[in-house]
Coordinates of C-alpha atoms and ligand atoms in Angstrom, one line a residue:
M25 CA 81.8 122.5 97.6
F26 CA 82.0 120.0 94.8
I27 CA 85.1 117.8 95.3
V28 CA 86.5 115.2 92.9
Q29 CA 88.8 112.5 94.3
L30 CA 91.3 111.1 91.8
A31 CA 93.2 108.0 92.9
A32 CA 94.4 104.6 91.8
E33 CA 92.6 102.9 94.8
C34 CA 89.4 103.1 96.7
A35 CA 88.1 100.7 99.3
P36 CA 86.7 98.1 99.0
V37 CA 86.6 97.9 95.2
A38 CA 90.2 98.5 94.5
K39 CA 92.3 98.1 97.6
V40 CA 96.0 97.4 98.0
G41 CA 96.7 99.3 101.2
G42 CA 95.8 102.3 103.3
L43 CA 95.4 104.7 100.3
A44 CA 92.1 102.9 99.4
D45 CA 90.7 103.3 102.9
V46 CA 91.6 107.0 102.9
V47 CA 90.0 107.8 99.6
F48 CA 86.8 106.1 100.7
G49 CA 86.7 107.3 104.3
L50 CA 87.6 110.9 103.5
S51 CA 84.9 111.0 100.7
R52 CA 82.3 109.7 103.1
E53 CA 83.2 112.2 105.8
L54 CA 83.1 115.1 103.3
E55 CA 79.6 114.0 102.2
I56 CA 78.4 113.8 105.8
R57 CA 79.6 117.4 106.1
G58 CA 77.3 118.4 103.2
H59 CA 79.8 118.5 100.3
S60 CA 79.3 116.8 97.0
V61 CA 81.9 114.2 96.3
E62 CA 82.7 112.1 93.2
I63 CA 85.6 109.6 92.9
I64 CA 87.3 108.7 89.6
L65 CA 89.1 105.4 89.3
P66 CA 90.5 103.2 86.5
K67 CA 88.1 100.4 85.5
Y68 CA 90.4 97.6 86.5
D69 CA 89.4 94.1 85.5
G70 CA 90.2 93.2 89.1
L71 CA 87.6 95.5 90.7
R72 CA 85.4 94.0 93.4
Y73 CA 82.3 94.2 91.1
D74 CA 80.2 92.6 93.8
Q75 CA 80.7 95.8 95.8
I76 CA 79.5 98.2 93.1
Y77 CA 75.8 99.0 92.9
G78 CA 74.1 100.0 89.7
L79 CA 77.1 99.9 87.5
Q80 CA 76.4 101.3 84.0
V81 CA 78.0 103.3 81.2
T82 CA 77.3 106.9 81.8
Y83 CA 79.5 108.5 79.1
H84 CA 79.9 106.6 75.9
D85 CA 82.4 108.3 73.7
L86 CA 85.2 109.9 75.5
W87 CA 88.1 110.5 73.2
V88 CA 91.3 110.9 75.3
P89 CA 94.2 112.6 73.5
W90 CA 97.2 110.3 73.5
Y91 CA 100.4 110.5 71.4
G92 CA 98.9 112.9 68.9
G93 CA 95.9 110.6 68.4
A94 CA 93.2 109.7 70.8
I95 CA 92.0 106.6 72.7
H96 CA 88.3 105.8 72.8
C97 CA 87.0 105.3 76.4
S98 CA 83.7 104.6 78.1
V99 CA 83.1 106.0 81.5
W100 CA 81.1 103.9 83.9
F101 CA 79.2 105.0 87.0
G102 CA 78.2 103.1 90.1
F103 CA 77.8 103.4 93.8
V104 CA 80.4 102.0 96.1
H105 CA 78.7 101.7 99.5
G106 CA 77.0 105.0 98.8
R107 CA 79.9 106.8 97.2
K108 CA 79.6 108.0 93.6
C109 CA 82.3 106.4 91.6
F110 CA 83.3 106.9 87.9
F111 CA 85.4 104.3 86.2
I112 CA 87.5 105.1 83.2
D113 CA 87.5 102.2 80.7
P114 CA 89.8 102.7 77.7
H115 CA 89.3 100.6 74.5
S116 CA 92.8 100.2 73.1
T117 CA 95.2 97.4 72.5
D118 CA 97.3 98.8 75.4
N119 CA 94.8 97.2 77.7
F120 CA 95.9 99.5 80.4
F121 CA 93.6 98.3 83.2
N122 CA 93.0 94.6 82.3
R123 CA 96.1 93.2 83.9
R124 CA 94.7 91.2 86.8
A125 CA 96.8 93.5 89.1
F126 CA 96.6 97.0 90.1
Y127 CA 100.3 97.8 90.0
G128 CA 103.7 96.3 89.2
Q129 CA 103.3 96.4 85.4
H130 CA 106.2 97.5 83.2
D131 CA 104.2 100.4 81.8
D132 CA 102.7 101.7 85.1
V133 CA 103.7 105.2 84.3
A134 CA 101.9 105.2 81.0
R135 CA 98.8 103.5 82.6
F136 CA 98.4 106.1 85.2
A137 CA 99.5 109.1 83.0
F138 CA 96.7 108.0 80.7
F139 CA 94.3 107.8 83.6
C140 CA 95.1 111.4 84.6
R141 CA 94.6 112.7 81.1
A142 CA 91.4 110.7 80.8
A143 CA 90.0 111.9 84.1
L144 CA 90.6 115.6 83.2
E145 CA 89.2 115.1 79.7
F146 CA 86.1 113.5 81.3
L147 CA 85.6 116.4 83.7
L148 CA 85.9 118.8 80.8
K149 CA 83.6 117.0 78.4
S150 CA 81.0 116.0 80.9
G151 CA 80.7 119.6 82.1
K152 CA 81.8 118.9 85.6
R153 CA 83.4 121.8 87.2
P154 CA 84.7 120.8 90.6
D155 CA 85.8 123.4 93.1
I156 CA 88.5 121.0 94.3
L157 CA 90.4 118.2 92.5
H158 CA 92.0 116.1 95.2
A159 CA 94.8 113.8 93.7
H160 CA 96.6 111.1 95.6
D161 CA 100.2 109.7 95.3
W162 CA 102.5 109.4 92.3
Q163 CA 99.9 107.8 90.1
T164 CA 98.0 111.1 89.9
G165 CA 100.9 113.5 90.2
L166 CA 100.3 114.6 86.6
A167 CA 96.7 115.7 87.3
P168 CA 97.7 119.1 88.8
V169 CA 100.2 119.5 86.0
L170 CA 97.6 118.8 83.3
L171 CA 95.0 120.9 85.1
F172 CA 97.1 124.0 85.2
E173 CA 99.0 123.6 81.9
I174 CA 96.1 122.5 79.7
Y175 CA 92.7 122.3 81.2
Q176 CA 92.5 125.5 83.1
R177 CA 92.2 127.5 79.9
L178 CA 89.9 124.9 78.3
G179 CA 87.2 125.4 80.9
L180 CA 88.4 124.2 84.3
G181 CA 89.5 127.6 85.3
R182 CA 88.0 127.6 88.7
T183 CA 89.2 124.2 89.9
R184 CA 91.9 124.1 92.5
C185 CA 94.0 121.1 93.4
C186 CA 95.0 119.4 96.6
Y187 CA 97.6 116.7 96.4
T188 CA 98.3 114.1 99.1
L189 CA 101.5 112.1 99.5
H190 CA 100.7 108.7 101.0
N191 CA 104.2 107.2 100.5
V192 CA 107.0 109.2 99.0
K193 CA 109.1 106.1 98.3
H194 CA 107.3 105.6 95.1
Q195 CA 107.5 108.8 93.0
G196 CA 106.9 107.8 89.4
L197 CA 110.3 108.4 87.7
T198 CA 110.1 108.4 84.0
G199 CA 111.4 109.7 80.7
E200 CA 110.4 112.2 78.1
F201 CA 107.8 109.9 76.5
V202 CA 105.2 110.8 79.1
L203 CA 105.2 114.4 77.8
R204 CA 104.5 113.3 74.3
A205 CA 101.9 110.8 75.3
T206 CA 99.9 113.2 77.5
G207 CA 100.2 116.1 75.1
L208 CA 102.2 118.2 77.5
N209 CA 105.2 118.1 75.1
R210 CA 107.8 120.9 75.5
P211 CA 110.5 118.8 77.2
E212 CA 112.8 121.8 77.6
Y213 CA 110.1 123.5 79.7
Y214 CA 109.2 120.5 81.9
F215 CA 112.8 119.2 82.3
H216 CA 113.4 122.3 84.5
P217 CA 114.4 121.9 88.1
D218 CA 111.5 124.1 89.2
R219 CA 109.1 121.8 87.4
L220 CA 109.2 118.0 86.8
R221 CA 112.9 117.3 86.6
D222 CA 114.0 114.8 89.2
D223 CA 116.4 116.3 91.7
G224 CA 118.6 113.2 91.7
N225 CA 118.6 112.2 88.1
P226 CA 118.6 115.1 85.6
H227 CA 117.5 112.8 82.8
A228 CA 114.3 111.8 84.5
L229 CA 110.9 113.4 85.1
N230 CA 109.4 112.9 88.6
L231 CA 105.6 112.7 88.6
M232 CA 105.2 113.2 92.3
K233 CA 107.4 116.3 92.1
G234 CA 105.1 117.6 89.4
G235 CA 102.2 117.2 91.7
I236 CA 104.0 119.0 94.5
V237 CA 105.0 121.9 92.3
Y238 CA 101.7 122.4 90.6
A239 CA 99.1 121.7 93.4
N240 CA 97.6 124.5 95.4
F241 CA 98.1 122.6 98.6
I242 CA 100.0 119.4 99.5
T243 CA 99.4 117.3 102.4
T244 CA 100.9 114.1 103.7
V245 CA 99.3 111.7 106.1
S246 CA 100.8 112.5 109.5
P247 CA 102.6 115.5 111.0
R248 CA 105.6 113.4 111.9
Y249 CA 106.0 112.1 108.4
A250 CA 105.6 115.6 107.1
H251 CA 108.7 116.5 109.2
E252 CA 110.6 113.3 108.3
I253 CA 110.2 113.7 104.5
R254 CA 111.5 117.3 104.7
H255 CA 114.4 116.7 107.1
T256 CA 115.6 113.1 106.8
D257 CA 116.4 110.5 104.2
Q258 CA 112.8 109.4 104.3
G259 CA 112.2 112.2 101.8
F260 CA 113.9 110.0 99.1
G261 CA 115.1 113.1 97.3
L262 CA 111.9 115.2 97.6
N263 CA 113.3 117.2 100.6
H264 CA 114.3 120.2 98.5
V265 CA 111.1 120.6 96.6
L266 CA 109.1 120.2 99.8
H267 CA 111.3 122.9 101.4
V268 CA 110.7 125.2 98.5
H269 CA 106.9 124.7 98.7
Q270 CA 106.7 124.5 102.5
R271 CA 104.1 127.2 102.8
K272 CA 101.6 125.1 101.0
F273 CA 102.5 121.8 102.8
G274 CA 101.2 120.2 106.0
G275 CA 100.6 116.9 107.7
V276 CA 97.0 115.7 108.3
L277 CA 96.7 112.4 110.2
N278 CA 94.5 109.9 108.4
G279 CA 91.3 108.8 110.0
V280 CA 89.7 105.5 110.3
D281 CA 86.2 104.7 109.1
Y282 CA 84.5 103.8 112.4
D283 CA 81.4 102.5 110.5
V284 CA 83.6 99.7 109.2
W285 CA 86.1 99.4 112.0
N286 CA 84.2 99.5 115.2
P287 CA 83.8 96.4 117.5
E288 CA 80.4 97.7 118.7
V289 CA 78.9 97.2 115.3
D290 CA 81.3 94.9 113.4
P291 CA 79.4 92.2 111.6
H292 CA 82.5 90.1 111.0
I293 CA 83.2 89.3 114.7
P294 CA 81.2 86.8 116.8
Q295 CA 81.0 89.0 119.9
R296 CA 80.5 92.7 119.7
Y297 CA 81.9 94.9 122.5
G298 CA 82.5 98.5 123.4
P299 CA 84.3 100.6 126.0
A300 CA 81.8 99.7 128.7
G301 CA 82.3 95.9 128.2
L302 CA 85.8 95.2 127.2
D303 CA 85.7 91.7 128.8
E304 CA 83.5 90.6 125.9
K305 CA 86.5 91.0 123.7
Y306 CA 87.9 87.7 125.0
K307 CA 85.1 85.7 123.3
N308 CA 86.6 86.9 120.0
K309 CA 90.0 85.7 121.2
Q310 CA 88.5 82.3 121.8
A311 CA 86.8 82.4 118.4
L312 CA 90.1 83.3 116.7
R313 CA 91.9 80.5 118.4
Q314 CA 89.2 78.0 117.3
R315 CA 89.3 79.3 113.8
L316 CA 93.1 79.0 113.5
L317 CA 93.4 75.9 115.6
L318 CA 95.5 77.5 118.3
R319 CA 95.4 76.2 121.8
E320 CA 93.3 77.7 124.6
D321 CA 95.9 78.9 127.1
W322 CA 96.7 81.8 129.5
R323 CA 98.8 83.7 127.0
P324 CA 98.5 87.0 125.2
M325 CA 97.8 86.9 121.5
V326 CA 100.2 89.1 119.4
A327 CA 99.2 89.9 115.8
F328 CA 100.6 91.4 112.6
I329 CA 98.4 92.5 109.8
G330 CA 99.8 94.1 106.6
R331 CA 101.8 94.0 103.5
L332 CA 105.0 92.0 104.0
D333 CA 107.0 94.8 102.5
H334 CA 110.6 95.9 103.4
Q335 CA 109.0 99.1 104.7
K336 CA 107.0 97.1 107.3
G337 CA 110.1 95.7 108.9
V338 CA 109.9 92.1 107.5
H339 CA 112.9 90.8 109.4
L340 CA 111.5 92.2 112.7
I341 CA 108.1 90.6 112.0
R342 CA 109.9 87.3 111.4
H343 CA 111.8 87.7 114.6
A344 CA 108.7 88.5 116.6
I345 CA 107.1 85.2 115.5
F346 CA 109.8 83.2 117.2
Y347 CA 110.2 85.6 120.1
C348 CA 106.6 85.2 121.0
M349 CA 106.8 81.5 120.7
H350 CA 109.6 81.4 123.2
N351 CA 108.3 84.1 125.6
G352 CA 104.8 83.0 126.6
A353 CA 102.7 84.5 123.8
Q354 CA 100.8 83.4 120.8
F355 CA 101.3 84.9 117.4
V356 CA 99.0 85.4 114.4
L357 CA 100.1 86.9 111.1
L358 CA 97.9 88.0 108.2
G359 CA 99.8 89.3 105.3
N360 CA 101.2 88.8 101.8
S361 CA 103.9 90.2 99.7
P362 CA 104.2 91.1 96.0
D363 CA 107.8 89.9 96.2
P364 CA 108.0 86.1 95.7
A365 CA 111.2 85.8 97.7
V366 CA 109.5 87.2 100.8
N367 CA 106.4 85.1 100.3
N368 CA 108.6 82.0 99.9
D369 CA 110.4 82.9 103.1
F370 CA 107.1 83.1 105.1
W371 CA 105.8 80.0 103.5
H372 CA 108.9 78.3 104.7
I373 CA 108.3 79.5 108.2
K374 CA 104.7 78.5 108.0
R375 CA 105.6 74.9 107.1
Q376 CA 108.3 74.9 109.8
I377 CA 105.8 75.9 112.6
N378 CA 102.9 74.0 111.1
D379 CA 102.3 71.9 114.2
N380 CA 102.9 74.7 116.7
P381 CA 99.7 75.3 118.7
D382 CA 100.6 78.9 119.5
T383 CA 101.4 80.3 116.1
H384 CA 99.5 80.8 112.8
L385 CA 100.6 82.5 109.6
E386 CA 97.8 83.3 107.1
L387 CA 99.5 84.2 103.9
G388 CA 97.1 86.1 101.7
Y389 CA 94.6 88.9 101.7
N390 CA 91.5 88.4 103.9
E391 CA 89.6 91.5 104.9
E392 CA 87.0 89.5 106.9
L393 CA 89.6 87.6 108.9
S394 CA 91.4 90.8 109.6
H395 CA 88.4 92.0 111.6
L396 CA 88.5 88.9 113.8
I397 CA 92.2 89.3 114.4
Y398 CA 91.9 93.0 115.4
A399 CA 89.2 92.0 117.8
G400 CA 90.8 88.8 119.1
A401 CA 94.4 89.8 119.6
D402 CA 95.8 91.5 122.7
L403 CA 98.7 93.2 121.0
L404 CA 99.5 94.3 117.4
I405 CA 103.0 94.9 116.1
A406 CA 104.0 97.5 113.6
P407 CA 107.8 97.5 113.5
S408 CA 108.1 99.7 110.3
L409 CA 111.2 101.2 108.9
F410 CA 109.1 104.1 108.0
E411 CA 105.3 104.6 108.2
P412 CA 103.6 107.6 106.6
C413 CA 100.5 107.1 108.8
G414 CA 99.7 103.5 109.3
L415 CA 96.1 102.3 109.8
T416 CA 96.6 99.0 111.5
Q417 CA 97.6 100.6 114.8
L418 CA 94.6 103.0 114.6
I419 CA 92.2 100.2 114.0
A420 CA 93.8 98.2 116.8
L421 CA 93.3 101.0 119.3
K422 CA 89.6 101.1 118.5
Y423 CA 89.5 97.3 119.2
A424 CA 91.3 97.7 122.5
T425 CA 94.3 95.8 121.0
L426 CA 97.5 97.5 122.2
P427 CA 99.9 98.5 119.5
V428 CA 103.6 97.8 119.7
V429 CA 105.2 100.2 117.3
R430 CA 108.4 101.7 116.1
N431 CA 108.9 105.4 116.8
T432 CA 108.4 106.7 113.3
G433 CA 105.9 108.6 111.1
G434 CA 102.3 108.3 112.0
L435 CA 103.0 105.5 114.4
A436 CA 104.9 108.0 116.6
D437 CA 102.0 110.5 116.3
T438 CA 99.4 108.1 117.5
V439 CA 100.9 105.5 120.0
F440 CA 102.2 106.6 123.4
D441 CA 104.4 104.3 125.4
A442 CA 103.1 102.8 128.6
D443 CA 106.3 103.5 130.5
Y444 CA 108.1 106.3 128.8
A445 CA 105.6 108.6 127.0
P446 CA 105.8 112.2 128.2
K447 CA 102.1 112.1 128.9
P448 CA 99.8 111.3 131.9
Y449 CA 99.1 107.6 132.3
A450 CA 95.5 108.1 131.2
E451 CA 96.8 109.1 127.7
R452 CA 99.2 106.2 127.2
N453 CA 98.0 103.5 124.9
G454 CA 100.7 101.1 123.8
F455 CA 104.4 100.3 123.5
V456 CA 107.0 102.2 121.4
F457 CA 110.6 101.4 120.5
D458 CA 113.3 103.3 118.6
G459 CA 115.9 101.0 117.1
Y460 CA 115.1 99.4 113.8
D461 CA 116.6 96.1 115.1
V462 CA 116.1 93.0 117.2
P463 CA 116.9 94.6 120.6
G464 CA 114.5 97.4 119.7
I465 CA 111.5 95.3 119.1
E466 CA 112.4 92.9 121.9
S467 CA 112.5 95.8 124.4
A468 CA 108.9 96.8 123.6
L469 CA 107.4 93.4 122.9
G470 CA 109.0 92.0 126.0
R471 CA 107.6 94.8 128.2
A472 CA 104.1 94.3 126.6
I473 CA 104.1 90.6 127.1
A474 CA 105.4 90.9 130.7
M475 CA 102.8 93.5 131.6
W476 CA 100.0 91.2 130.2
H477 CA 101.2 88.4 132.5
R478 CA 102.3 90.3 135.6
Q479 CA 100.3 93.5 135.7
P480 CA 96.9 92.7 134.1
K481 CA 95.4 95.7 135.9
H482 CA 97.8 98.1 134.2
F483 CA 97.3 96.4 130.9
R484 CA 93.6 96.8 131.3
E485 CA 94.0 100.5 132.0
L486 CA 95.9 100.9 128.8
M487 CA 93.1 99.2 126.9
E488 CA 90.7 101.6 128.4
N489 CA 92.9 104.5 127.4
A490 CA 93.2 103.1 123.8
V491 CA 89.5 103.0 123.1
R492 CA 89.1 106.6 124.3
Y493 CA 91.1 107.9 121.4
D494 CA 89.1 109.3 118.5
Y495 CA 91.0 108.5 115.3
S496 CA 87.9 108.8 113.2
W497 CA 87.6 111.0 110.2
N498 CA 86.0 113.7 112.3
H499 CA 89.2 115.8 112.9
P500 CA 91.0 115.1 109.6
G501 CA 87.7 115.8 107.8
Q502 CA 87.6 119.2 109.3
D503 CA 91.2 119.8 108.4
Y504 CA 90.6 118.9 104.8
C505 CA 87.5 121.2 104.7
N506 CA 89.7 124.0 106.0
I507 CA 92.3 123.3 103.3
Y508 CA 89.8 123.2 100.5
E509 CA 88.2 126.4 101.7
Y510 CA 91.6 128.1 101.9
I511 CA 92.6 127.2 98.3
R512 CA 89.1 127.4 96.7
D513 CA 88.5 130.1 94.1
K514 CA 86.3 132.5 95.8
Ligands
ADP603 P1 99.8 100.4 103.7 O1 99.0 101.5 103.1 O2 101.3 100.8 103.8 O3 99.6 99.1 103.2 P2 98.3 100.9 106.2 O4 98.6 100.4 107.6 O5 98.2 102.3 105.9 O6 99.5 100.2 105.3 O7 97.0 100.2 105.7 C1 96.8 98.8 105.6 C2 95.4 98.4 105.5 O8 95.3 97.2 104.7 C3 94.7 98.1 106.8 O9 93.3 98.4 106.6 C4 94.9 96.6 106.9 O10 93.9 96.1 107.8 C5 94.8 96.2 105.5 N1 95.5 94.9 105.2 C6 96.8 94.9 104.9 N2 97.2 93.6 104.6 C7 96.0 92.9 104.7 C8 95.8 91.5 104.5 N3 96.7 90.6 104.1 N4 94.5 91.1 104.7 C9 93.5 91.9 105.0 N5 93.7 93.3 105.2 C10 95.0 93.7 105.1

């Protein structure tokens, strides 16, 4: 099959979070399985250009319809670690993608609506006729709409669309202008509850809802999250439309790219190790301590890696820092927040604990250091309010670092409590808690730290269990192939 991935992120060239890893990892897996895959991205000024090989303009004069006129674009092509990527580069005073940031601009809806229209126009004009267009998250929710309302009759008649929800908190709510801009027009038609009209606000269009309504199949990134967004307030108002379209909706757990995240081959860690030699892991703990100027002591190392977003349980992360400090553990945090107030708060804590030999906060984004932390830590916390899939716990498992997670979304699908999971001991791989509160995280973190100190043999068994799990792209890759095959025009 010929598959085109359409997304706002792709690792490592344009990465904010897990979406980027998924677009890259899934594409790679599909290629390994013999499919032809191309990825279309915006040509942001902030791309990691050092990670793109052979970048050159491949299509010079793409005129993309926009508000009754057209915007002149170039389309660039380059390889990103072997993946074929196309980058849309509009030449207009809107300067859509030269903002030194991927998101958070006042005109994000217009930027990504334009991206969708440009991507489809590019497919049409360049003669590409994919079997499957796979769109991701609200930024590309308009792609299935444009495909079936405009481009199908222009020549993309055989292309079918898969749409993946990575986080339904962000849905792309907007006004009528987007219809005029993209040439969809006909507000009375699209402002219909069966199409794009938002279920909560009758005056708004909902781009993610559009993707759900028009796509041939919708997935989200874990089975538990698929259930939560239909049946709980985690659906943020999409519950009804997901219910209506339930027959074309399912949860597929994300995979992890074990070429990048694998302690047996990881070039970023000083000591490689695998299931047969887990003791070697501790040399990485030593290296991590040296790098962050933490003391060498008989204590477990607890880590957090991720965006410091409300979703991630910021107050519980903050609490865990001090809890570890006072309960015989060390703590390392690697994260940053787009919200200045949250960043300031963590900078404040960082200054407060500056001289503490057991705690280090690294406030920023650092891919390379993240590898050393996954390898060096004993435990990794993910106390999320909600978590569609979560990658950090999956990566941690591969590095024999036991996750301590809240019982939600993909965390609940992948981590099984050492004491309480309804599974044989050999299948337990971490610590899980229910309450989104201080007693909740303390109950699990306390058990984890105590087990490390008092039952090292048990702790070691859990590590051995953890590395036996296969959360690679192997299974989800097959699931996506089945979905594509199911919806493909045969
Ligand atoms: P989300 O997509 O909600 O941000 P995920 O757990 O799905 O969360 O994915 C997070 C990914 O981003 C992981 O690969 C993690 O290692 C990485 N990451 C997050 N924050 C940082 C950071 N500050 N430095 C390095 N890597 C980070």
